[in-house]
Structures are given as structure tokens and as C-alpha cells.
mmCIF file with all atom_site columns, C-alpha atoms in Angstrom:
data_model
loop_
_atom_site.group_PDB
_atom_site.id
_atom_site.type_symbol
_atom_site.label_atom_id
_atom_site.label_alt_id
_atom_site.label_comp_id
_atom_site.label_asym_id
_atom_site.label_entity_id
_atom_site.label_seq_id
_atom_site.pdbx_PDB_ins_code
_atom_site.Cartn_x
_atom_site.Cartn_y
_atom_site.Cartn_z
_atom_site.occupancy
_atom_site.B_iso_or_equiv
_atom_site.pdbx_formal_charge
_atom_site.auth_seq_id
_atom_site.auth_comp_id
_atom_site.auth_asym_id
_atom_site.auth_atom_id
_atom_site.pdbx_PDB_model_num
ATOM 1   C CA . GLU A 1 1   ? 115.570 112.752 80.949  1.00 93.00 ? 1   GLU A CA 1
ATOM 2   C CA . ILE A 1 2   ? 115.155 109.236 82.285  1.00 96.00 ? 2   ILE A CA 1
ATOM 3   C CA . VAL A 1 3   ? 113.360 107.075 79.728  1.00 97.00 ? 3   VAL A CA 1
ATOM 4   C CA . MET A 1 4   ? 111.076 104.358 81.078  1.00 97.00 ? 4   MET A CA 1
ATOM 5   C CA . THR A 1 5   ? 110.460 101.363 78.815  1.00 98.00 ? 5   THR A CA 1
ATOM 6   C CA . GLN A 1 6   ? 107.668 98.921  79.564  1.00 98.00 ? 6   GLN A CA 1
ATOM 7   C CA . SER A 1 7   ? 107.339 95.431  78.135  1.00 94.00 ? 7   SER A CA 1
ATOM 8   C CA . PRO A 1 8   ? 105.500 93.765  76.671  1.00 96.00 ? 8   PRO A CA 1
ATOM 9   C CA . ALA A 1 9   ? 103.224 96.353  75.082  1.00 97.00 ? 9   ALA A CA 1
ATOM 10  C CA . THR A 1 10  ? 100.355 93.877  75.318  1.00 97.00 ? 10  THR A CA 1
ATOM 11  C CA . LEU A 1 11  ? 100.045 90.855  77.573  1.00 97.00 ? 11  LEU A CA 1
ATOM 12  C CA . SER A 1 12  ? 97.341  88.274  76.945  1.00 96.00 ? 12  SER A CA 1
ATOM 13  C CA . VAL A 1 13  ? 96.453  86.350  80.088  1.00 95.00 ? 13  VAL A CA 1
ATOM 14  C CA . SER A 1 14  ? 93.632  84.054  81.148  1.00 95.00 ? 14  SER A CA 1
ATOM 15  C CA . PRO A 1 15  ? 91.667  84.854  84.320  1.00 94.00 ? 15  PRO A CA 1
ATOM 16  C CA . GLY A 1 16  ? 93.282  83.215  87.324  1.00 95.00 ? 16  GLY A CA 1
ATOM 17  C CA . GLU A 1 17  ? 96.713  83.197  85.736  1.00 96.00 ? 17  GLU A CA 1
ATOM 18  C CA . ARG A 1 18  ? 99.759  85.159  86.824  1.00 97.00 ? 18  ARG A CA 1
ATOM 19  C CA . ALA A 1 19  ? 100.804 88.297  84.975  1.00 97.00 ? 19  ALA A CA 1
ATOM 20  C CA . THR A 1 20  ? 104.313 89.716  85.038  1.00 98.00 ? 20  THR A CA 1
ATOM 21  C CA . LEU A 1 21  ? 104.916 93.212  83.705  1.00 98.00 ? 21  LEU A CA 1
ATOM 22  C CA . SER A 1 22  ? 108.351 94.773  83.247  1.00 98.00 ? 22  SER A CA 1
ATOM 23  C CA . CYS A 1 23  ? 109.601 98.333  83.470  1.00 98.00 ? 23  CYS A CA 1
ATOM 24  C CA . ARG A 1 24  ? 113.159 99.357  82.666  1.00 98.00 ? 24  ARG A CA 1
ATOM 25  C CA . ALA A 1 25  ? 114.781 102.723 83.370  1.00 98.00 ? 25  ALA A CA 1
ATOM 26  C CA . SER A 1 26  ? 117.493 104.220 81.151  1.00 98.00 ? 26  SER A CA 1
ATOM 27  C CA . GLN A 1 27  ? 119.505 104.947 84.304  1.00 98.00 ? 27  GLN A CA 1
ATOM 28  C CA . SER A 1 28  ? 119.175 104.039 87.944  1.00 98.00 ? 28  SER A CA 1
ATOM 29  C CA . VAL A 1 29  ? 116.112 105.398 89.747  1.00 97.00 ? 29  VAL A CA 1
ATOM 30  C CA . SER A 1 30  ? 116.907 103.544 92.987  1.00 96.00 ? 30  SER A CA 1
ATOM 31  C CA . SER A 1 31  ? 113.508 102.500 94.393  1.00 96.00 ? 31  SER A CA 1
ATOM 32  C CA . ASN A 1 32  ? 111.786 105.700 93.294  1.00 96.00 ? 32  ASN A CA 1
ATOM 33  C CA . LEU A 1 33  ? 109.168 104.023 91.154  1.00 97.00 ? 33  LEU A CA 1
ATOM 34  C CA . ALA A 1 34  ? 105.382 103.873 91.146  1.00 98.00 ? 34  ALA A CA 1
ATOM 35  C CA . TRP A 1 35  ? 102.860 101.738 89.276  1.00 98.00 ? 35  TRP A CA 1
ATOM 36  C CA . TYR A 1 36  ? 99.389  102.796 88.154  1.00 98.00 ? 36  TYR A CA 1
ATOM 37  C CA . GLN A 1 37  ? 96.378  100.994 86.709  1.00 98.00 ? 37  GLN A CA 1
ATOM 38  C CA . GLN A 1 38  ? 94.170  102.692 84.140  1.00 96.00 ? 38  GLN A CA 1
ATOM 39  C CA . LYS A 1 39  ? 90.869  101.302 82.924  1.00 95.00 ? 39  LYS A CA 1
ATOM 40  C CA . PRO A 1 40  ? 89.131  102.628 79.794  1.00 91.00 ? 40  PRO A CA 1
ATOM 41  C CA . GLY A 1 41  ? 87.580  106.027 80.364  1.00 90.00 ? 41  GLY A CA 1
ATOM 42  C CA . GLN A 1 42  ? 89.032  106.314 83.858  1.00 93.00 ? 42  GLN A CA 1
ATOM 43  C CA . ALA A 1 43  ? 91.910  108.153 85.488  1.00 94.00 ? 43  ALA A CA 1
ATOM 44  C CA . PRO A 1 44  ? 94.999  106.221 86.555  1.00 95.00 ? 44  PRO A CA 1
ATOM 45  C CA . ARG A 1 45  ? 94.900  104.673 90.020  1.00 98.00 ? 45  ARG A CA 1
ATOM 46  C CA . LEU A 1 46  ? 97.991  104.326 92.190  1.00 98.00 ? 46  LEU A CA 1
ATOM 47  C CA . LEU A 1 47  ? 98.897  100.710 92.900  1.00 98.00 ? 47  LEU A CA 1
ATOM 48  C CA . ILE A 1 48  ? 102.495 100.696 94.131  1.00 98.00 ? 48  ILE A CA 1
ATOM 49  C CA . TYR A 1 49  ? 105.027 103.284 95.294  1.00 97.00 ? 49  TYR A CA 1
ATOM 50  C CA . GLY A 1 50  ? 108.591 102.965 96.464  1.00 96.00 ? 50  GLY A CA 1
ATOM 51  C CA . ALA A 1 51  ? 108.848 100.084 93.966  1.00 97.00 ? 51  ALA A CA 1
ATOM 52  C CA . SER A 1 52  ? 107.182 97.603  96.318  1.00 98.00 ? 52  SER A CA 1
ATOM 53  C CA . THR A 1 53  ? 104.755 99.290  98.743  1.00 98.00 ? 53  THR A CA 1
ATOM 54  C CA . ARG A 1 54  ? 101.097 98.747  97.974  1.00 98.00 ? 54  ARG A CA 1
ATOM 55  C CA . ALA A 1 55  ? 98.906  101.833 98.120  1.00 97.00 ? 55  ALA A CA 1
ATOM 56  C CA . THR A 1 56  ? 95.940  101.940 100.476 1.00 96.00 ? 56  THR A CA 1
ATOM 57  C CA . GLY A 1 57  ? 93.183  99.540  99.458  1.00 96.00 ? 57  GLY A CA 1
ATOM 58  C CA . ILE A 1 58  ? 95.176  97.704  96.806  1.00 97.00 ? 58  ILE A CA 1
ATOM 59  C CA . PRO A 1 59  ? 94.681  93.912  96.935  1.00 97.00 ? 59  PRO A CA 1
ATOM 60  C CA . ALA A 1 60  ? 97.562  91.696  97.965  1.00 97.00 ? 60  ALA A CA 1
ATOM 61  C CA . ARG A 1 61  ? 97.579  89.975  94.564  1.00 97.00 ? 61  ARG A CA 1
ATOM 62  C CA . PHE A 1 62  ? 99.420  93.057  93.276  1.00 98.00 ? 62  PHE A CA 1
ATOM 63  C CA . SER A 1 63  ? 103.114 93.133  94.120  1.00 98.00 ? 63  SER A CA 1
ATOM 64  C CA . GLY A 1 64  ? 106.054 95.195  92.964  1.00 98.00 ? 64  GLY A CA 1
ATOM 65  C CA . SER A 1 65  ? 109.738 94.425  93.008  1.00 98.00 ? 65  SER A CA 1
ATOM 66  C CA . GLY A 1 66  ? 113.059 95.664  91.712  1.00 98.00 ? 66  GLY A CA 1
ATOM 67  C CA . SER A 1 67  ? 115.458 98.543  92.145  1.00 98.00 ? 67  SER A CA 1
ATOM 68  C CA . GLY A 1 68  ? 117.964 100.433 90.070  1.00 98.00 ? 68  GLY A CA 1
ATOM 69  C CA . THR A 1 69  ? 116.904 100.001 86.451  1.00 98.00 ? 69  THR A CA 1
ATOM 70  C CA . GLU A 1 70  ? 114.752 96.844  86.449  1.00 98.00 ? 70  GLU A CA 1
ATOM 71  C CA . PHE A 1 71  ? 111.283 96.628  87.961  1.00 98.00 ? 71  PHE A CA 1
ATOM 72  C CA . THR A 1 72  ? 108.421 94.156  87.898  1.00 98.00 ? 72  THR A CA 1
ATOM 73  C CA . LEU A 1 73  ? 104.729 94.355  88.664  1.00 98.00 ? 73  LEU A CA 1
ATOM 74  C CA . THR A 1 74  ? 103.182 90.957  89.345  1.00 98.00 ? 74  THR A CA 1
ATOM 75  C CA . ILE A 1 75  ? 99.491  90.187  89.518  1.00 97.00 ? 75  ILE A CA 1
ATOM 76  C CA . SER A 1 76  ? 99.353  86.779  91.123  1.00 94.00 ? 76  SER A CA 1
ATOM 77  C CA . SER A 1 77  ? 95.924  85.647  89.939  1.00 93.00 ? 77  SER A CA 1
ATOM 78  C CA . LEU A 1 78  ? 94.195  87.859  87.439  1.00 95.00 ? 78  LEU A CA 1
ATOM 79  C CA . GLN A 1 79  ? 90.643  88.867  88.215  1.00 95.00 ? 79  GLN A CA 1
ATOM 80  C CA . SER A 1 80  ? 88.239  90.246  85.623  1.00 93.00 ? 80  SER A CA 1
ATOM 81  C CA . GLU A 1 81  ? 88.622  93.748  87.023  1.00 95.00 ? 81  GLU A CA 1
ATOM 82  C CA . ASP A 1 82  ? 92.419  93.652  86.519  1.00 96.00 ? 82  ASP A CA 1
ATOM 83  C CA . PHE A 1 83  ? 92.296  93.823  82.734  1.00 94.00 ? 83  PHE A CA 1
ATOM 84  C CA . ALA A 1 84  ? 93.579  97.324  82.110  1.00 97.00 ? 84  ALA A CA 1
ATOM 85  C CA . VAL A 1 85  ? 96.642  99.330  81.101  1.00 97.00 ? 85  VAL A CA 1
ATOM 86  C CA . TYR A 1 86  ? 99.475  99.578  83.599  1.00 98.00 ? 86  TYR A CA 1
ATOM 87  C CA . TYR A 1 87  ? 102.028 102.392 83.746  1.00 98.00 ? 87  TYR A CA 1
ATOM 88  C CA . CYS A 1 88  ? 105.255 102.765 85.653  1.00 98.00 ? 88  CYS A CA 1
ATOM 89  C CA . GLN A 1 89  ? 106.546 106.192 86.711  1.00 98.00 ? 89  GLN A CA 1
ATOM 90  C CA . GLN A 1 90  ? 109.954 107.184 88.052  1.00 97.00 ? 90  GLN A CA 1
ATOM 91  C CA . TYR A 1 91  ? 110.385 110.107 90.409  1.00 96.00 ? 91  TYR A CA 1
ATOM 92  C CA . HIS A 1 92  ? 114.123 109.912 90.985  1.00 96.00 ? 92  HIS A CA 1
ATOM 93  C CA . ASN A 1 93  ? 115.026 112.626 88.488  1.00 94.00 ? 93  ASN A CA 1
ATOM 94  C CA . TRP A 1 94  ? 112.109 114.792 87.445  1.00 93.00 ? 94  TRP A CA 1
ATOM 95  C CA . LEU A 1 95  ? 109.095 112.594 86.629  1.00 96.00 ? 95  LEU A CA 1
ATOM 96  C CA . THR A 1 96  ? 108.582 110.361 83.617  1.00 97.00 ? 96  THR A CA 1
ATOM 97  C CA . PHE A 1 97  ? 106.170 107.568 82.768  1.00 97.00 ? 97  PHE A CA 1
ATOM 98  C CA . GLY A 1 98  ? 106.557 104.398 80.775  1.00 97.00 ? 98  GLY A CA 1
ATOM 99  C CA . GLY A 1 99  ? 104.510 103.790 77.640  1.00 96.00 ? 99  GLY A CA 1
ATOM 100 C CA . GLY A 1 100 ? 102.231 101.286 79.345  1.00 97.00 ? 100 GLY A CA 1
ATOM 101 C CA . THR A 1 101 ? 101.407 97.577  79.172  1.00 98.00 ? 101 THR A CA 1
ATOM 102 C CA . LYS A 1 102 ? 97.913  96.542  78.226  1.00 97.00 ? 102 LYS A CA 1
ATOM 103 C CA . VAL A 1 103 ? 96.746  93.399  80.011  1.00 97.00 ? 103 VAL A CA 1
ATOM 104 C CA . GLU A 1 104 ? 94.029  91.767  77.948  1.00 95.00 ? 104 GLU A CA 1
ATOM 105 C CA . ILE A 1 105 ? 91.921  88.671  78.263  1.00 90.00 ? 105 ILE A CA 1
ATOM 106 C CA . LYS A 1 106 ? 93.370  85.651  76.485  1.00 88.00 ? 106 LYS A CA 1
ATOM 107 C CA . GLN B 2 1   ? 87.678  111.421 100.978 1.00 93.00 ? 1   GLN B CA 1
ATOM 108 C CA . LEU B 2 2   ? 89.752  113.739 98.855  1.00 95.00 ? 2   LEU B CA 1
ATOM 109 C CA . GLN B 2 3   ? 88.379  114.450 95.402  1.00 97.00 ? 3   GLN B CA 1
ATOM 110 C CA . LEU B 2 4   ? 89.680  116.551 92.538  1.00 98.00 ? 4   LEU B CA 1
ATOM 111 C CA . GLN B 2 5   ? 87.691  117.914 89.614  1.00 98.00 ? 5   GLN B CA 1
ATOM 112 C CA . GLU B 2 6   ? 89.071  119.530 86.485  1.00 98.00 ? 6   GLU B CA 1
ATOM 113 C CA . SER B 2 7   ? 87.173  122.230 84.614  1.00 97.00 ? 7   SER B CA 1
ATOM 114 C CA . GLY B 2 8   ? 87.778  124.349 81.557  1.00 96.00 ? 8   GLY B CA 1
ATOM 115 C CA . PRO B 2 9   ? 87.038  124.705 77.851  1.00 95.00 ? 9   PRO B CA 1
ATOM 116 C CA . GLY B 2 10  ? 86.885  121.550 75.805  1.00 95.00 ? 10  GLY B CA 1
ATOM 117 C CA . LEU B 2 11  ? 88.059  123.338 72.674  1.00 97.00 ? 11  LEU B CA 1
ATOM 118 C CA . VAL B 2 12  ? 90.910  125.796 72.264  1.00 98.00 ? 12  VAL B CA 1
ATOM 119 C CA . LYS B 2 13  ? 92.115  127.399 69.053  1.00 98.00 ? 13  LYS B CA 1
ATOM 120 C CA . PRO B 2 14  ? 95.712  126.986 67.871  1.00 97.00 ? 14  PRO B CA 1
ATOM 121 C CA . SER B 2 15  ? 98.118  129.648 69.182  1.00 97.00 ? 15  SER B CA 1
ATOM 122 C CA . GLU B 2 16  ? 95.755  130.525 72.042  1.00 98.00 ? 16  GLU B CA 1
ATOM 123 C CA . THR B 2 17  ? 96.069  129.788 75.770  1.00 98.00 ? 17  THR B CA 1
ATOM 124 C CA . LEU B 2 18  ? 94.601  126.677 77.373  1.00 97.00 ? 18  LEU B CA 1
ATOM 125 C CA . PRO B 2 19  ? 93.181  127.445 80.847  1.00 97.00 ? 19  PRO B CA 1
ATOM 126 C CA . LEU B 2 20  ? 92.168  124.724 83.288  1.00 98.00 ? 20  LEU B CA 1
ATOM 127 C CA . THR B 2 21  ? 91.192  124.728 86.951  1.00 98.00 ? 21  THR B CA 1
ATOM 128 C CA . CYS B 2 22  ? 91.263  121.908 89.482  1.00 98.00 ? 22  CYS B CA 1
ATOM 129 C CA . THR B 2 23  ? 88.913  122.125 92.445  1.00 98.00 ? 23  THR B CA 1
ATOM 130 C CA . VAL B 2 24  ? 89.886  120.131 95.508  1.00 98.00 ? 24  VAL B CA 1
ATOM 131 C CA . SER B 2 25  ? 87.191  118.891 97.878  1.00 97.00 ? 25  SER B CA 1
ATOM 132 C CA . GLY B 2 26  ? 87.266  116.746 100.989 1.00 96.00 ? 26  GLY B CA 1
ATOM 133 C CA . GLY B 2 27  ? 90.546  118.256 102.134 1.00 94.00 ? 27  GLY B CA 1
ATOM 134 C CA . SER B 2 28  ? 92.522  121.472 102.211 1.00 95.00 ? 28  SER B CA 1
ATOM 135 C CA . ILE B 2 29  ? 94.892  122.518 99.485  1.00 96.00 ? 29  ILE B CA 1
ATOM 136 C CA . ARG B 2 30  ? 96.839  124.301 102.247 1.00 95.00 ? 30  ARG B CA 1
ATOM 137 C CA . SER B 2 31  ? 98.196  121.026 103.548 1.00 88.00 ? 31  SER B CA 1
ATOM 138 C CA . SER B 2 32  ? 101.882 121.216 104.437 1.00 84.00 ? 32  SER B CA 1
ATOM 139 C CA . THR B 2 33  ? 102.261 117.593 103.410 1.00 86.00 ? 33  THR B CA 1
ATOM 140 C CA . TYR B 2 34  ? 101.071 117.604 99.843  1.00 93.00 ? 34  TYR B CA 1
ATOM 141 C CA . TYR B 2 35  ? 101.703 119.211 96.510  1.00 95.00 ? 35  TYR B CA 1
ATOM 142 C CA . TRP B 2 36  ? 99.342  119.454 93.550  1.00 97.00 ? 36  TRP B CA 1
ATOM 143 C CA . GLY B 2 37  ? 100.078 118.444 89.984  1.00 98.00 ? 37  GLY B CA 1
ATOM 144 C CA . TRP B 2 38  ? 98.926  118.397 86.389  1.00 98.00 ? 38  TRP B CA 1
ATOM 145 C CA . ILE B 2 39  ? 99.429  115.442 84.050  1.00 98.00 ? 39  ILE B CA 1
ATOM 146 C CA . ARG B 2 40  ? 98.207  114.985 80.486  1.00 98.00 ? 40  ARG B CA 1
ATOM 147 C CA . GLN B 2 41  ? 97.546  112.068 78.158  1.00 95.00 ? 41  GLN B CA 1
ATOM 148 C CA . PRO B 2 42  ? 97.147  112.498 74.387  1.00 95.00 ? 42  PRO B CA 1
ATOM 149 C CA . PRO B 2 43  ? 94.480  110.226 72.892  1.00 92.00 ? 43  PRO B CA 1
ATOM 150 C CA . GLY B 2 44  ? 95.685  106.635 72.780  1.00 89.00 ? 44  GLY B CA 1
ATOM 151 C CA . ARG B 2 45  ? 99.068  107.523 74.237  1.00 91.00 ? 45  ARG B CA 1
ATOM 152 C CA . GLY B 2 46  ? 100.967 107.587 77.501  1.00 91.00 ? 46  GLY B CA 1
ATOM 153 C CA . LEU B 2 47  ? 101.180 110.023 80.384  1.00 95.00 ? 47  LEU B CA 1
ATOM 154 C CA . GLU B 2 48  ? 103.223 113.221 80.630  1.00 97.00 ? 48  GLU B CA 1
ATOM 155 C CA . TRP B 2 49  ? 103.778 115.230 83.798  1.00 97.00 ? 49  TRP B CA 1
ATOM 156 C CA . ILE B 2 50  ? 103.236 118.960 83.227  1.00 98.00 ? 50  ILE B CA 1
ATOM 157 C CA . GLY B 2 51  ? 104.026 120.595 86.539  1.00 97.00 ? 51  GLY B CA 1
ATOM 158 C CA . THR B 2 52  ? 103.401 120.820 90.265  1.00 97.00 ? 52  THR B CA 1
ATOM 159 C CA . ILE B 2 53  ? 102.600 123.528 92.807  1.00 97.00 ? 53  ILE B CA 1
ATOM 160 C CA . TYR B 2 54  ? 102.678 123.913 96.591  1.00 95.00 ? 54  TYR B CA 1
ATOM 161 C CA . TYR B 2 55  ? 100.021 125.931 98.394  1.00 95.00 ? 55  TYR B CA 1
ATOM 162 C CA . SER B 2 56  ? 102.605 128.648 99.014  1.00 95.00 ? 56  SER B CA 1
ATOM 163 C CA . GLY B 2 57  ? 102.906 129.138 95.257  1.00 95.00 ? 57  GLY B CA 1
ATOM 164 C CA . SER B 2 58  ? 106.218 127.353 94.707  1.00 95.00 ? 58  SER B CA 1
ATOM 165 C CA . THR B 2 59  ? 106.224 125.619 91.343  1.00 96.00 ? 59  THR B CA 1
ATOM 166 C CA . TYR B 2 60  ? 108.093 122.817 89.616  1.00 94.00 ? 60  TYR B CA 1
ATOM 167 C CA . TYR B 2 61  ? 107.692 122.379 85.857  1.00 96.00 ? 61  TYR B CA 1
ATOM 168 C CA . ASN B 2 62  ? 108.531 119.760 83.249  1.00 96.00 ? 62  ASN B CA 1
ATOM 169 C CA . PRO B 2 63  ? 111.547 121.270 81.455  1.00 94.00 ? 63  PRO B CA 1
ATOM 170 C CA . SER B 2 64  ? 110.065 120.353 78.071  1.00 95.00 ? 64  SER B CA 1
ATOM 171 C CA . LEU B 2 65  ? 106.979 122.491 78.730  1.00 97.00 ? 65  LEU B CA 1
ATOM 172 C CA . LYS B 2 66  ? 108.346 125.089 81.112  1.00 96.00 ? 66  LYS B CA 1
ATOM 173 C CA . SER B 2 67  ? 108.423 127.955 78.610  1.00 97.00 ? 67  SER B CA 1
ATOM 174 C CA . ARG B 2 68  ? 104.664 127.646 77.998  1.00 98.00 ? 68  ARG B CA 1
ATOM 175 C CA . VAL B 2 69  ? 103.304 126.600 81.393  1.00 98.00 ? 69  VAL B CA 1
ATOM 176 C CA . THR B 2 70  ? 102.080 128.576 84.379  1.00 98.00 ? 70  THR B CA 1
ATOM 177 C CA . ILE B 2 71  ? 100.519 126.890 87.398  1.00 98.00 ? 71  ILE B CA 1
ATOM 178 C CA . SER B 2 72  ? 98.936  128.982 90.131  1.00 98.00 ? 72  SER B CA 1
ATOM 179 C CA . VAL B 2 73  ? 96.988  128.366 93.326  1.00 97.00 ? 73  VAL B CA 1
ATOM 180 C CA . ASP B 2 74  ? 93.988  130.033 94.964  1.00 97.00 ? 74  ASP B CA 1
ATOM 181 C CA . THR B 2 75  ? 93.823  128.779 98.524  1.00 96.00 ? 75  THR B CA 1
ATOM 182 C CA . SER B 2 76  ? 90.643  130.748 99.253  1.00 96.00 ? 76  SER B CA 1
ATOM 183 C CA . LYS B 2 77  ? 88.818  128.649 96.668  1.00 97.00 ? 77  LYS B CA 1
ATOM 184 C CA . ASN B 2 78  ? 90.768  125.430 97.296  1.00 97.00 ? 78  ASN B CA 1
ATOM 185 C CA . GLN B 2 79  ? 91.765  125.451 93.636  1.00 98.00 ? 79  GLN B CA 1
ATOM 186 C CA . PHE B 2 80  ? 94.861  125.376 91.490  1.00 98.00 ? 80  PHE B CA 1
ATOM 187 C CA . SER B 2 81  ? 95.082  126.250 87.830  1.00 98.00 ? 81  SER B CA 1
ATOM 188 C CA . LEU B 2 82  ? 97.022  125.552 84.666  1.00 98.00 ? 82  LEU B CA 1
ATOM 189 C CA . LYS B 2 83  ? 97.706  127.866 81.763  1.00 98.00 ? 83  LYS B CA 1
ATOM 190 C CA . LEU B 2 84  ? 99.400  126.526 78.651  1.00 98.00 ? 84  LEU B CA 1
ATOM 191 C CA . THR B 2 85  ? 100.226 129.125 76.021  1.00 98.00 ? 85  THR B CA 1
ATOM 192 C CA . SER B 2 86  ? 100.697 128.941 72.262  1.00 98.00 ? 86  SER B CA 1
ATOM 193 C CA . VAL B 2 87  ? 98.890  125.629 71.939  1.00 98.00 ? 87  VAL B CA 1
ATOM 194 C CA . THR B 2 88  ? 99.031  123.395 68.875  1.00 97.00 ? 88  THR B CA 1
ATOM 195 C CA . ALA B 2 89  ? 97.277  120.180 67.879  1.00 97.00 ? 89  ALA B CA 1
ATOM 196 C CA . ALA B 2 90  ? 100.009 118.320 69.773  1.00 96.00 ? 90  ALA B CA 1
ATOM 197 C CA . ASP B 2 91  ? 98.540  119.704 73.002  1.00 98.00 ? 91  ASP B CA 1
ATOM 198 C CA . THR B 2 92  ? 95.261  117.874 72.413  1.00 98.00 ? 92  THR B CA 1
ATOM 199 C CA . ALA B 2 93  ? 94.958  115.553 75.377  1.00 97.00 ? 93  ALA B CA 1
ATOM 200 C CA . MET B 2 94  ? 93.078  114.471 78.458  1.00 97.00 ? 94  MET B CA 1
ATOM 201 C CA . TYR B 2 95  ? 94.300  116.720 81.246  1.00 98.00 ? 95  TYR B CA 1
ATOM 202 C CA . TYR B 2 96  ? 94.337  115.374 84.796  1.00 98.00 ? 96  TYR B CA 1
ATOM 203 C CA . CYS B 2 97  ? 94.970  117.066 88.097  1.00 98.00 ? 97  CYS B CA 1
ATOM 204 C CA . ALA B 2 98  ? 96.198  115.051 91.050  1.00 98.00 ? 98  ALA B CA 1
ATOM 205 C CA . ARG B 2 99  ? 97.587  115.289 94.539  1.00 97.00 ? 99  ARG B CA 1
ATOM 206 C CA . HIS B 2 100 ? 101.352 114.986 94.299  1.00 96.00 ? 100 HIS B CA 1
ATOM 207 C CA . ILE B 2 101 ? 102.996 113.235 97.200  1.00 94.00 ? 101 ILE B CA 1
ATOM 208 C CA . TYR B 2 102 ? 106.366 114.524 98.396  1.00 88.00 ? 102 TYR B CA 1
ATOM 209 C CA . SER B 2 103 ? 108.447 111.756 99.928  1.00 85.00 ? 103 SER B CA 1
ATOM 210 C CA . ASN B 2 104 ? 112.057 111.624 101.085 1.00 83.00 ? 104 ASN B CA 1
ATOM 211 C CA . ILE B 2 105 ? 113.092 114.768 99.183  1.00 82.00 ? 105 ILE B CA 1
ATOM 212 C CA . TYR B 2 106 ? 111.356 113.575 96.022  1.00 83.00 ? 106 TYR B CA 1
ATOM 213 C CA . TYR B 2 107 ? 108.314 114.948 94.250  1.00 83.00 ? 107 TYR B CA 1
ATOM 214 C CA . ALA B 2 108 ? 106.995 111.429 94.020  1.00 90.00 ? 108 ALA B CA 1
ATOM 215 C CA . TRP B 2 109 ? 103.747 109.724 93.107  1.00 96.00 ? 109 TRP B CA 1
ATOM 216 C CA . PHE B 2 110 ? 100.243 110.982 92.298  1.00 97.00 ? 110 PHE B CA 1
ATOM 217 C CA . ASP B 2 111 ? 97.239  109.965 94.373  1.00 95.00 ? 111 ASP B CA 1
ATOM 218 C CA . PRO B 2 112 ? 94.345  110.479 93.895  1.00 97.00 ? 112 PRO B CA 1
ATOM 219 C CA . TRP B 2 113 ? 93.636  111.787 90.407  1.00 98.00 ? 113 TRP B CA 1
ATOM 220 C CA . GLY B 2 114 ? 90.737  113.784 89.057  1.00 97.00 ? 114 GLY B CA 1
ATOM 221 C CA . GLN B 2 115 ? 88.563  112.201 86.373  1.00 96.00 ? 115 GLN B CA 1
ATOM 222 C CA . GLY B 2 116 ? 90.228  114.298 83.686  1.00 97.00 ? 116 GLY B CA 1
ATOM 223 C CA . THR B 2 117 ? 88.997  116.746 81.095  1.00 98.00 ? 117 THR B CA 1
ATOM 224 C CA . LEU B 2 118 ? 89.528  116.401 77.362  1.00 97.00 ? 118 LEU B CA 1
ATOM 225 C CA . VAL B 2 119 ? 90.916  119.452 75.620  1.00 98.00 ? 119 VAL B CA 1
ATOM 226 C CA . THR B 2 120 ? 91.004  119.577 71.837  1.00 98.00 ? 120 THR B CA 1
ATOM 227 C CA . VAL B 2 121 ? 93.103  122.133 70.011  1.00 98.00 ? 121 VAL B CA 1
ATOM 228 C CA . SER B 2 122 ? 91.470  122.948 66.712  1.00 97.00 ? 122 SER B CA 1
ATOM 229 C CA . SER B 2 123 ? 90.336  125.926 64.697  1.00 95.00 ? 123 SER B CA 1
#
């Protein structure tokens, strides 16, 4: 099983600042990685697939990068609605999710 | 707009079978392009993929749950279902259904998701 490790567990950021979230795979997943946003009491929402392709309707302030074992989700200027938990998911070998990064207001 | 809605009992006794159904609206489950999946999330924890089905009935299960999971599809009702046997407290979770995108030979990402249904395993 490919283990996905996200860091940090919690990220404290002020509105308008940049947030950088990391996701590391225990072995290469090529570019077969997705990112999701989950707000309290809601289902996850797809943000990014193929490591860097934004899903339909996702604002341009969200960007994904990386390949192999190291991936990054960047939120260029945090808006109030962006404070949430973010998960990465690999689909290269079966499907596994990371433990999540909570982005909270500083 | 495609929507998915989970339904089933909110409480299941230990050792019994957990049955859930996902109703798809705004699109056909018989699409040749998409698959349909179940994912769960224990309270306060991360996400775990359970399994996936195609409208033809072909299934793909998480190896860690495979011995206890059955996913089926009813195309006449535009629904697919999950059965998880021999449940324990560790199976207490929010259960989500979602459309599972197949891309470049991979069972890939999930979009959209249902709102989820909380299932508690307790006597």
C-alpha cells in the first residue's frame, strides 16, 4: 500500500497570505494525485487532479505541483472560505488518502 | 447537475451487516465513462476508499476490506449499494458515495460526492 503523508498537520495563515501544503508518497505515484477540500460538516470537494489540473469551477488561486513522491498544493491568497481541511489522494496503485492538513485562521 | 444521496440505517449492531444505498440523480449510472465508489471517514479522522463498481457490475475493492464488502448496482433505479458484514465499532464512520472517474487506465479521482451518512456501530 502506498502511504501518503501530509504536512504540516495544521497550518495557521492570515487571510490574504499564501499557504503551501505538502503531500509525500511512500513510493512514486507519477502524476496520479488529486487534492480535495473539506469544510466542517461537508463532503470533500475535488480541487486538483493529475497533480496540477484544476477541477471545474475551482478558482485560479489554487494550484498544484509535483510528481513522483513530492507534491504541493498552493493557495496564493487565502480567502475566508478557504479555511478547511485539505486531503491528497493517490490513484497510481489502488487508492489511498493522506491524513489531511487543516488550514486555520492565524 | 449530477447529485448523489446516501441512505441507510444510522445505527447497526456489532457483528451485523451494514447496508447503504446511493441514489444518483441528474445523470445516468449507465454511463460508459464513469464508475461509482464508496469512501468512509471515521469521526475526526481521514478518508478510506472502500470500493468501486461499474454499471455492468464489475467491482474493485480495497484489499483491506475485500473480505467483508459487497457493492452492487441497480441500473433500473439508478442506484448502487454497499454491504459491509461483521461490523465492529471500528466501522463507525461517515460513509460517502461518489462518482469515480476512470482516467488513463487508472481508477482515479472522485467527483462529485454525496453529502454522506453517519453510521454508528453499537449495541
